[in-house]
PDB file of C-alpha atoms in Angstrom:
ATOM      1  CA  MET R   1     -19.734 -41.703   2.465  1.00  0.00           C
ATOM      2  CA  PRO R   2     -18.131 -41.930  -0.995  1.00  0.00           C
ATOM      3  CA  VAL R   3     -20.332 -39.060  -2.208  1.00  0.00           C
ATOM      4  CA  PHE R   4     -19.351 -36.843   0.719  1.00  0.00           C
ATOM      5  CA  THR R   5     -15.649 -37.604   0.441  1.00  0.00           C
ATOM      6  CA  ARG R   6     -15.546 -37.262  -3.331  1.00  0.00           C
ATOM      7  CA  TYR R   7     -17.333 -33.915  -3.150  1.00  0.00           C
ATOM      8  CA  ALA R   8     -14.861 -32.748  -0.493  1.00  0.00           C
ATOM      9  CA  TYR R   9     -11.932 -33.881  -2.631  1.00  0.00           C
ATOM     10  CA  VAL R  10     -13.181 -31.918  -5.630  1.00  0.00           C
ATOM     11  CA  HIS R  11     -13.179 -28.769  -3.488  1.00  0.00           C
ATOM     12  CA  GLU R  12      -9.755 -29.592  -2.069  1.00  0.00           C
ATOM     13  CA  LEU R  13      -8.325 -29.942  -5.582  1.00  0.00           C
ATOM     14  CA  ALA R  14      -9.605 -26.444  -6.334  1.00  0.00           C
ATOM     15  CA  GLY R  15      -7.946 -25.069  -3.208  1.00  0.00           C
ATOM     16  CA  ASP R  16     -11.204 -24.666  -1.278  1.00  0.00           C
ATOM     17  CA  VAL R  17     -10.062 -26.344   1.914  1.00  0.00           C
ATOM     18  CA  THR R  18     -12.765 -24.685   4.024  1.00  0.00           C
ATOM     19  CA  THR R  19     -15.579 -26.325   2.079  1.00  0.00           C
ATOM     20  CA  ALA R  20     -13.731 -29.631   1.952  1.00  0.00           C
ATOM     21  CA  ARG R  21     -13.372 -29.604   5.733  1.00  0.00           C
ATOM     22  CA  ARG R  22     -17.033 -28.680   6.226  1.00  0.00           C
ATOM     23  CA  VAL R  23     -18.255 -31.477   3.948  1.00  0.00           C
ATOM     24  CA  LEU R  24     -16.046 -34.055   5.648  1.00  0.00           C
ATOM     25  CA  GLY R  25     -17.309 -32.827   9.014  1.00  0.00           C
ATOM     26  CA  GLN R  26     -20.874 -33.436   7.840  1.00  0.00           C
ATOM     27  CA  ALA R  27     -19.866 -36.887   6.661  1.00  0.00           C
ATOM     28  CA  LEU R  28     -18.306 -37.700  10.020  1.00  0.00           C
ATOM     29  CA  ALA R  29     -21.401 -36.504  11.855  1.00  0.00           C
ATOM     30  CA  SER R  30     -23.553 -38.831   9.763  1.00  0.00           C
ATOM     31  CA  ALA R  31     -21.262 -41.867  10.045  1.00  0.00           C
ATOM     32  CA  THR R  32     -23.025 -44.804  11.679  1.00  0.00           C
ATOM     33  CA  SER R  33     -20.468 -47.595  11.495  1.00  0.00           C
ATOM     34  CA  PRO R  34     -16.931 -47.878  12.883  1.00  0.00           C
ATOM     35  CA  GLY R  35     -15.623 -48.357   9.350  1.00  0.00           C
ATOM     36  CA  ASP R  36     -17.227 -45.149   8.084  1.00  0.00           C
ATOM     37  CA  THR R  37     -16.074 -43.226  11.149  1.00  0.00           C
ATOM     38  CA  ALA R  38     -12.483 -44.406  10.735  1.00  0.00           C
ATOM     39  CA  TYR R  39     -12.504 -43.659   7.020  1.00  0.00           C
ATOM     40  CA  VAL R  40     -13.865 -40.111   7.271  1.00  0.00           C
ATOM     41  CA  ALA R  41     -11.898 -39.178  10.388  1.00  0.00           C
ATOM     42  CA  ALA R  42      -8.711 -40.269   8.628  1.00  0.00           C
ATOM     43  CA  GLN R  43      -9.671 -38.141   5.621  1.00  0.00           C
ATOM     44  CA  LEU R  44     -10.091 -35.161   7.932  1.00  0.00           C
ATOM     45  CA  GLY R  45      -6.737 -35.950   9.497  1.00  0.00           C
ATOM     46  CA  GLN R  46      -5.057 -36.026   6.107  1.00  0.00           C
ATOM     47  CA  LEU R  47      -6.648 -32.707   5.168  1.00  0.00           C
ATOM     48  CA  ALA R  48      -5.518 -31.084   8.423  1.00  0.00           C
ATOM     49  CA  TRP R  49      -1.983 -32.460   8.103  1.00  0.00           C
ATOM     50  CA  SER R  50      -1.674 -31.267   4.502  1.00  0.00           C
ATOM     51  CA  GLN R  51      -2.438 -27.724   5.669  1.00  0.00           C
ATOM     52  CA  GLY R  52       0.155 -27.852   8.436  1.00  0.00           C
ATOM     53  CA  ASP R  53      -2.371 -28.296  11.272  1.00  0.00           C
ATOM     54  CA  HIS R  54      -0.653 -31.272  12.832  1.00  0.00           C
ATOM     55  CA  ARG R  55      -2.413 -31.061  16.193  1.00  0.00           C
ATOM     56  CA  THR R  56      -5.864 -31.300  14.607  1.00  0.00           C
ATOM     57  CA  ALA R  57      -4.579 -34.097  12.400  1.00  0.00           C
ATOM     58  CA  LEU R  58      -3.554 -36.108  15.462  1.00  0.00           C
ATOM     59  CA  THR R  59      -6.989 -35.575  17.011  1.00  0.00           C
ATOM     60  CA  CYS R  60      -8.681 -36.837  13.844  1.00  0.00           C
ATOM     61  CA  TYR R  61      -6.416 -39.855  13.580  1.00  0.00           C
ATOM     62  CA  ALA R  62      -7.067 -40.674  17.227  1.00  0.00           C
ATOM     63  CA  ARG R  63     -10.793 -40.710  16.505  1.00  0.00           C
ATOM     64  CA  ALA R  64     -10.245 -42.938  13.484  1.00  0.00           C
ATOM     65  CA  LEU R  65      -8.166 -45.406  15.476  1.00  0.00           C
ATOM     66  CA  THR R  66     -10.675 -45.405  18.324  1.00  0.00           C
ATOM     67  CA  ALA R  67     -13.281 -46.534  15.814  1.00  0.00           C
ATOM     68  CA  ASP R  68     -10.935 -49.074  14.212  1.00  0.00           C
ATOM     69  CA  ASP R  69      -7.584 -49.606  15.891  1.00  0.00           C
ATOM     70  CA  GLY R  70      -6.273 -51.485  12.874  1.00  0.00           C
ATOM     71  CA  TYR R  71      -7.108 -48.897  10.226  1.00  0.00           C
ATOM     72  CA  LEU R  72      -3.816 -48.512   8.361  1.00  0.00           C
ATOM     73  CA  PRO R  73      -4.440 -45.131   6.658  1.00  0.00           C
ATOM     74  CA  ALA R  74      -5.002 -43.593  10.089  1.00  0.00           C
ATOM     75  CA  LEU R  75      -1.905 -45.264  11.525  1.00  0.00           C
ATOM     76  CA  GLU R  76       0.167 -44.086   8.565  1.00  0.00           C
ATOM     77  CA  GLY R  77      -1.261 -40.587   8.836  1.00  0.00           C
ATOM     78  CA  ARG R  78      -0.562 -40.461  12.554  1.00  0.00           C
ATOM     79  CA  ALA R  79       3.052 -41.361  11.827  1.00  0.00           C
ATOM     80  CA  ARG R  80       3.350 -38.391   9.457  1.00  0.00           C
ATOM     81  CA  ALA R  81       1.721 -36.029  11.931  1.00  0.00           C
ATOM     82  CA  ARG R  82       3.932 -37.228  14.773  1.00  0.00           C
ATOM     83  CA  ALA R  83       7.020 -36.807  12.620  1.00  0.00           C
ATOM     84  CA  ALA R  84       5.955 -33.282  11.682  1.00  0.00           C
ATOM     85  CA  GLY R  85       5.613 -32.507  15.372  1.00  0.00           C
ATOM     86  CA  GLY R  86       9.117 -33.800  16.058  1.00  0.00           C
ATOM     87  CA  ASP R  87       8.219 -37.104  17.724  1.00  0.00           C
ATOM     88  CA  LEU R  88      10.290 -39.318  15.435  1.00  0.00           C
ATOM     89  CA  ALA R  89      10.364 -42.258  17.831  1.00  0.00           C
ATOM     90  CA  ALA R  90       6.564 -42.538  17.910  1.00  0.00           C
ATOM     91  CA  ALA R  91       6.360 -41.904  14.169  1.00  0.00           C
ATOM     92  CA  ILE R  92       8.789 -44.740  13.495  1.00  0.00           C
ATOM     93  CA  ARG R  93       6.839 -47.132  15.714  1.00  0.00           C
ATOM     94  CA  ASP R  94       3.662 -46.333  13.816  1.00  0.00           C
ATOM     95  CA  MET R  95       5.267 -46.668  10.388  1.00  0.00           C
ATOM     96  CA  GLU R  96       6.996 -49.919  11.366  1.00  0.00           C
ATOM     97  CA  ALA R  97       3.568 -51.286  12.270  1.00  0.00           C
ATOM     98  CA  VAL R  98       2.202 -50.177   8.897  1.00  0.00           C
ATOM     99  CA  VAL R  99       5.082 -51.743   6.966  1.00  0.00           C
ATOM    100  CA  ALA R 100       4.812 -54.978   8.923  1.00  0.00           C
ATOM    101  CA  ARG R 101       1.256 -55.378   7.631  1.00  0.00           C
ATOM    102  CA  SER R 102       1.459 -53.616   4.272  1.00  0.00           C
ATOM    103  CA  PRO R 103       5.013 -53.371   2.860  1.00  0.00           C
ATOM    104  CA  LEU R 104       4.141 -51.138  -0.092  1.00  0.00           C
ATOM    105  CA  PRO R 105       6.579 -48.656  -1.687  1.00  0.00           C
ATOM    106  CA  GLY R 106       5.043 -45.526  -0.152  1.00  0.00           C
ATOM    107  CA  PRO R 107       5.233 -46.623   3.497  1.00  0.00           C
ATOM    108  CA  LEU R 108       8.622 -48.287   2.920  1.00  0.00           C
ATOM    109  CA  VAL R 109      10.103 -45.001   1.708  1.00  0.00           C
ATOM    110  CA  GLU R 110       8.460 -43.043   4.504  1.00  0.00           C
ATOM    111  CA  LEU R 111       9.936 -45.413   7.078  1.00  0.00           C
ATOM    112  CA  GLY R 112      13.344 -45.176   5.432  1.00  0.00           C
ATOM    113  CA  GLU R 113      13.196 -41.389   5.524  1.00  0.00           C
ATOM    114  CA  LEU R 114      12.168 -41.444   9.173  1.00  0.00           C
ATOM    115  CA  TYR R 115      15.225 -43.562   9.944  1.00  0.00           C
ATOM    116  CA  GLU R 116      17.406 -41.108   8.022  1.00  0.00           C
ATOM    117  CA  ALA R 117      15.888 -38.163   9.845  1.00  0.00           C
ATOM    118  CA  ARG R 118      16.429 -39.787  13.255  1.00  0.00           C
ATOM    119  CA  ALA R 119      20.025 -40.716  12.361  1.00  0.00           C
ATOM    120  CA  ALA R 120      20.573 -43.027  15.329  1.00  0.00           C
ATOM    121  CA  ALA R 121      23.110 -45.836  15.273  1.00  0.00           C
ATOM    122  CA  GLY R 122      22.164 -48.297  12.563  1.00  0.00           C
ATOM    123  CA  ASP R 123      19.519 -46.060  11.017  1.00  0.00           C
ATOM    124  CA  THR R 124      21.419 -45.590   7.750  1.00  0.00           C
ATOM    125  CA  ALA R 125      21.462 -49.347   7.190  1.00  0.00           C
ATOM    126  CA  ARG R 126      17.808 -49.610   8.226  1.00  0.00           C
ATOM    127  CA  ALA R 127      16.867 -46.936   5.704  1.00  0.00           C
ATOM    128  CA  ARG R 128      18.786 -48.660   2.923  1.00  0.00           C
ATOM    129  CA  ARG R 129      16.937 -51.884   3.606  1.00  0.00           C
ATOM    130  CA  GLN R 130      13.608 -50.128   3.147  1.00  0.00           C
ATOM    131  CA  TYR R 131      14.718 -48.571  -0.135  1.00  0.00           C
ATOM    132  CA  ALA R 132      16.063 -51.913  -1.381  1.00  0.00           C
ATOM    133  CA  LEU R 133      12.640 -53.410  -0.738  1.00  0.00           C
ATOM    134  CA  VAL R 134      11.097 -50.745  -2.980  1.00  0.00           C
ATOM    135  CA  ASP R 135      13.266 -51.868  -5.913  1.00  0.00           C
ATOM    136  CA  ALA R 136      12.452 -55.502  -5.147  1.00  0.00           C
ATOM    137  CA  TRP R 137       8.730 -54.698  -5.058  1.00  0.00           C
ATOM    138  CA  ILE R 138       8.908 -52.926  -8.427  1.00  0.00           C
ATOM    139  CA  ALA R 139      10.863 -55.776 -10.024  1.00  0.00           C
ATOM    140  CA  LEU R 140       8.396 -58.337  -8.684  1.00  0.00           C
ATOM    141  CA  ALA R 141       5.429 -56.295  -9.890  1.00  0.00           C
ATOM    142  CA  ARG R 142       6.924 -55.918 -13.350  1.00  0.00           C
ATOM    143  CA  ALA R 143       7.671 -59.640 -13.566  1.00  0.00           C
ATOM    144  CA  ASN R 144       4.019 -60.326 -12.841  1.00  0.00           C
ATOM    145  CA  GLY R 145       2.752 -57.806 -15.384  1.00  0.00           C
ATOM    146  CA  VAL R 146       1.548 -55.297 -12.787  1.00  0.00           C
ATOM    147  CA  ASP R 147       1.786 -51.598 -13.612  1.00  0.00           C
ATOM    148  CA  ALA R 148       3.590 -49.512 -11.011  1.00  0.00           C
ATOM    149  CA  ASP R 149       1.347 -46.825  -9.544  1.00  0.00           C
ATOM    150  CA  LEU R 150       2.082 -43.211  -8.690  1.00  0.00           C
ATOM    151  CA  ASP R 151       3.228 -43.948  -5.136  1.00  0.00           C
ATOM    152  CA  THR R 152       5.665 -46.449  -6.565  1.00  0.00           C
ATOM    153  CA  ALA R 153       6.924 -43.964  -9.142  1.00  0.00           C
ATOM    154  CA  LEU R 154       7.565 -41.315  -6.485  1.00  0.00           C
ATOM    155  CA  ALA R 155       9.190 -43.826  -4.150  1.00  0.00           C
ATOM    156  CA  ALA R 156      11.534 -45.024  -6.872  1.00  0.00           C
ATOM    157  CA  ALA R 157      12.308 -41.477  -7.999  1.00  0.00           C
ATOM    158  CA  ASP R 158      13.637 -40.529  -4.577  1.00  0.00           C
ATOM    159  CA  HIS R 159      15.153 -43.792  -3.377  1.00  0.00           C
ATOM    160  CA  GLY R 160      15.197 -46.420  -6.072  1.00  0.00           C
ATOM    161  CA  ASP R 161      15.390 -47.105  -9.782  1.00  0.00           C
ATOM    162  CA  ARG R 162      14.961 -43.651 -11.296  1.00  0.00           C
ATOM    163  CA  ARG R 163      14.496 -44.954 -14.805  1.00  0.00           C
ATOM    164  CA  ALA R 164      11.758 -47.280 -13.593  1.00  0.00           C
ATOM    165  CA  ALA R 165      10.158 -44.311 -11.875  1.00  0.00           C
ATOM    166  CA  LEU R 166      10.096 -42.369 -15.128  1.00  0.00           C
ATOM    167  CA  ARG R 167       8.662 -45.305 -17.053  1.00  0.00           C
ATOM    168  CA  ALA R 168       5.918 -45.693 -14.479  1.00  0.00           C
ATOM    169  CA  ALA R 169       5.103 -41.988 -14.435  1.00  0.00           C
ATOM    170  CA  ARG R 170       4.988 -41.757 -18.237  1.00  0.00           C
ATOM    171  CA  ALA R 171       2.737 -44.820 -18.418  1.00  0.00           C
ATOM    172  CA  GLU R 172       0.383 -43.359 -15.835  1.00  0.00           C
ATOM    173  CA  TRP R 173       0.289 -40.013 -17.665  1.00  0.00           C
ATOM    174  CA  ALA R 174      -0.689 -41.850 -20.838  1.00  0.00           C
ATOM    175  CA  ARG R 175      -3.675 -43.281 -18.953  1.00  0.00           C
ATOM    176  CA  ARG R 176      -4.872 -40.215 -17.073  1.00  0.00           C
ATOM    177  CA  HIS R 177      -4.005 -36.554 -16.655  1.00  0.00           C
ATOM    178  CA  THR R 178      -4.450 -35.657 -12.967  1.00  0.00           C
ATOM    179  CA  VAL R 179      -2.544 -33.260 -10.740  1.00  0.00           C
ATOM    180  CA  HIS R 180      -0.979 -36.233  -8.956  1.00  0.00           C
ATOM    181  CA  THR R 181       0.164 -37.754 -12.235  1.00  0.00           C
ATOM    182  CA  ALA R 182       1.563 -34.419 -13.385  1.00  0.00           C
ATOM    183  CA  ASP R 183       3.531 -34.050 -10.158  1.00  0.00           C
ATOM    184  CA  ALA R 184       4.871 -37.604 -10.295  1.00  0.00           C
ATOM    185  CA  LEU R 185       5.945 -37.189 -13.911  1.00  0.00           C
ATOM    186  CA  ALA R 186       7.547 -33.811 -13.220  1.00  0.00           C
ATOM    187  CA  TRP R 187       9.586 -35.229 -10.338  1.00  0.00           C
ATOM    188  CA  ALA R 188      10.579 -38.373 -12.213  1.00  0.00           C
ATOM    189  CA  LEU R 189      11.760 -36.222 -15.119  1.00  0.00           C
ATOM    190  CA  HIS R 190      13.715 -34.012 -12.715  1.00  0.00           C
ATOM    191  CA  VAL R 191      15.610 -36.824 -11.020  1.00  0.00           C
ATOM    192  CA  ASN R 192      16.502 -38.158 -14.463  1.00  0.00           C
ATOM    193  CA  GLY R 193      17.943 -34.788 -15.485  1.00  0.00           C
ATOM    194  CA  HIS R 194      15.111 -33.582 -17.749  1.00  0.00           C
ATOM    195  CA  ASP R 195      14.214 -30.361 -15.960  1.00  0.00           C
ATOM    196  CA  GLU R 196      13.073 -28.357 -18.981  1.00  0.00           C
ATOM    197  CA  GLU R 197      10.616 -31.109 -19.857  1.00  0.00           C
ATOM    198  CA  ALA R 198       9.587 -31.398 -16.196  1.00  0.00           C
ATOM    199  CA  LEU R 199       8.682 -27.742 -15.659  1.00  0.00           C
ATOM    200  CA  PRO R 200       5.344 -27.658 -17.546  1.00  0.00           C
ATOM    201  CA  TYR R 201       4.163 -30.728 -15.635  1.00  0.00           C
ATOM    202  CA  ALA R 202       5.203 -29.215 -12.295  1.00  0.00           C
ATOM    203  CA  ARG R 203       3.268 -26.070 -13.136  1.00  0.00           C
ATOM    204  CA  ARG R 204       0.270 -28.097 -14.232  1.00  0.00           C
ATOM    205  CA  ALA R 205       0.267 -29.997 -10.932  1.00  0.00           C
ATOM    206  CA  THR R 206      -0.227 -26.745  -9.005  1.00  0.00           C
ATOM    207  CA  ALA R 207      -2.431 -24.918 -11.523  1.00  0.00           C
ATOM    208  CA  THR R 208      -5.786 -25.890  -9.977  1.00  0.00           C
ATOM    209  CA  GLY R 209      -5.016 -24.238  -6.640  1.00  0.00           C
ATOM    210  CA  TYR R 210      -4.519 -27.594  -4.918  1.00  0.00           C
ATOM    211  CA  ARG R 211      -2.697 -26.855  -1.653  1.00  0.00           C
ATOM    212  CA  ASN R 212      -0.038 -29.569  -1.517  1.00  0.00           C
ATOM    213  CA  ALA R 213       3.351 -28.759  -0.025  1.00  0.00           C
ATOM    214  CA  ALA R 214       5.163 -31.618  -1.784  1.00  0.00           C
ATOM    215  CA  PHE R 215       3.898 -30.419  -5.167  1.00  0.00           C
ATOM    216  CA  ARG R 216       5.141 -26.905  -4.437  1.00  0.00           C
ATOM    217  CA  TYR R 217       8.467 -28.237  -3.233  1.00  0.00           C
ATOM    218  CA  HIS R 218       8.920 -30.257  -6.425  1.00  0.00           C
ATOM    219  CA  ARG R 219       7.961 -27.256  -8.529  1.00  0.00           C
ATOM    220  CA  GLY R 220      10.387 -25.008  -6.650  1.00  0.00           C
ATOM    221  CA  VAL R 221      13.314 -27.369  -7.117  1.00  0.00           C
ATOM    222  CA  ILE R 222      12.558 -27.700 -10.828  1.00  0.00           C
ATOM    223  CA  GLU R 223      12.159 -23.955 -11.229  1.00  0.00           C
ATOM    224  CA  LEU R 224      15.545 -23.349  -9.636  1.00  0.00           C
ATOM    225  CA  ALA R 225      17.100 -26.014 -11.875  1.00  0.00           C
ATOM    226  CA  THR R 226      15.730 -24.287 -14.963  1.00  0.00           C
ATOM    227  CA  GLY R 227      16.943 -20.831 -13.950  1.00  0.00           C
ATOM    228  CA  HIS R 228      13.643 -19.440 -12.674  1.00  0.00           C
ATOM    229  CA  ARG R 229      15.197 -18.226  -9.456  1.00  0.00           C
ATOM    230  CA  ALA R 230      12.469 -15.934  -8.117  1.00  0.00           C
ATOM    231  CA  ALA R 231       9.706 -18.392  -8.954  1.00  0.00           C
ATOM    232  CA  GLY R 232      11.648 -21.252  -7.402  1.00  0.00           C
ATOM    233  CA  ARG R 233      12.199 -19.378  -4.167  1.00  0.00           C
ATOM    234  CA  ALA R 234       8.514 -18.447  -4.031  1.00  0.00           C
ATOM    235  CA  SER R 235       7.432 -22.050  -4.553  1.00  0.00           C
ATOM    236  CA  LEU R 236       9.788 -23.392  -1.879  1.00  0.00           C
ATOM    237  CA  ALA R 237       8.695 -20.724   0.595  1.00  0.00           C
ATOM    238  CA  ALA R 238       5.048 -21.534  -0.141  1.00  0.00           C
ATOM    239  CA  ALA R 239       5.660 -25.238   0.506  1.00  0.00           C
ATOM    240  CA  LEU R 240       7.263 -24.596   3.880  1.00  0.00           C
ATOM    241  CA  LYS R 241       4.628 -22.064   4.891  1.00  0.00           C
ATOM    242  CA  LEU R 242       1.796 -24.423   3.991  1.00  0.00           C
ATOM    243  CA  ASN R 243       3.136 -27.503   5.771  1.00  0.00           C
ATOM    244  CA  PRO R 244       6.573 -27.168   7.403  1.00  0.00           C
ATOM    245  CA  GLY R 245       6.615 -30.898   8.168  1.00  0.00           C
ATOM    246  CA  PHE R 246       5.414 -32.236   4.827  1.00  0.00           C
ATOM    247  CA  SER R 247       8.283 -34.749   4.638  1.00  0.00           C
ATOM    248  CA  PRO R 248      11.007 -35.859   7.076  1.00  0.00           C
ATOM    249  CA  LEU R 249      13.699 -35.226   4.446  1.00  0.00           C
ATOM    250  CA  GLY R 250      11.890 -33.116   1.852  1.00  0.00           C
ATOM    251  CA  ALA R 251      11.195 -30.257   4.247  1.00  0.00           C
ATOM    252  CA  ALA R 252      14.858 -30.058   5.243  1.00  0.00           C
ATOM    253  CA  ARG R 253      15.903 -30.153   1.586  1.00  0.00           C
ATOM    254  CA  ALA R 254      13.405 -27.417   0.772  1.00  0.00           C
ATOM    255  CA  ARG R 255      14.904 -25.199   3.472  1.00  0.00           C
ATOM    256  CA  ALA R 256      18.415 -25.936   2.242  1.00  0.00           C
ATOM    257  CA  ALA R 257      17.462 -25.166  -1.365  1.00  0.00           C
ATOM    258  CA  LEU R 258      15.796 -21.938  -0.300  1.00  0.00           C
ATOM    259  CA  GLU R 259      18.842 -20.845   1.697  1.00  0.00           C
ATOM    260  CA  GLY R 260      21.190 -21.879  -1.111  1.00  0.00           C
ATOM    261  CA  SER R 261      19.321 -19.766  -3.638  1.00  0.00           C
ATOM    262  CA  GLU R 262      19.814 -16.531  -1.723  1.00  0.00           C
TER     263      GLU R 262
END
């Protein structure tokens, strides 16, 4: 399974989603244990969701959860797919279940953003509690000598200690130069007001052909901030075309930024 999924990921990074999907399909067909089935089906769900195919994503996540009803990546992925399809109530239930078992920065922020997107009575306070937990998690990790990871850096950049986010992203970039690290560093630089420095990293994150709507959204915002109006509009439009529901709040902000740049 690791060979199949790694090979698929290499193709996905190069923008070859068709091959990535085919390889993962072969892996799923050869899966013999519930754990392998859940793992690969969730990978297929993530791939489908990232390309805006939310219905297929839900089908894949359903298969993963049938194999292992406690598999958190599938539950988290289903929450994203449900949110993208407009079912915020179901998405929140799923993400609450994830956070109850694994209160990590990524899911905490996603749950907070789902509350903000729903905007029911009390949701603003609920969202703030999730974001406060992100800062507490980072402080606790630092006190115990644990390096914050990329998910933590992105979570803090949007809803927490922005300086801590930049420190984490710079530290990760010093260790490894991946598209995910480049994106995290670009966004952390942006929220700290360093857009000119952020732009090369944002471009590097999308240079391989990797089809990731959040990366394109980040690049578009940074391009607009640095005066690259046409490029920024193109990047934002590409993000929304690729996956209109890539984030409960990010997608709405991308649309607003695109409309505001006209």
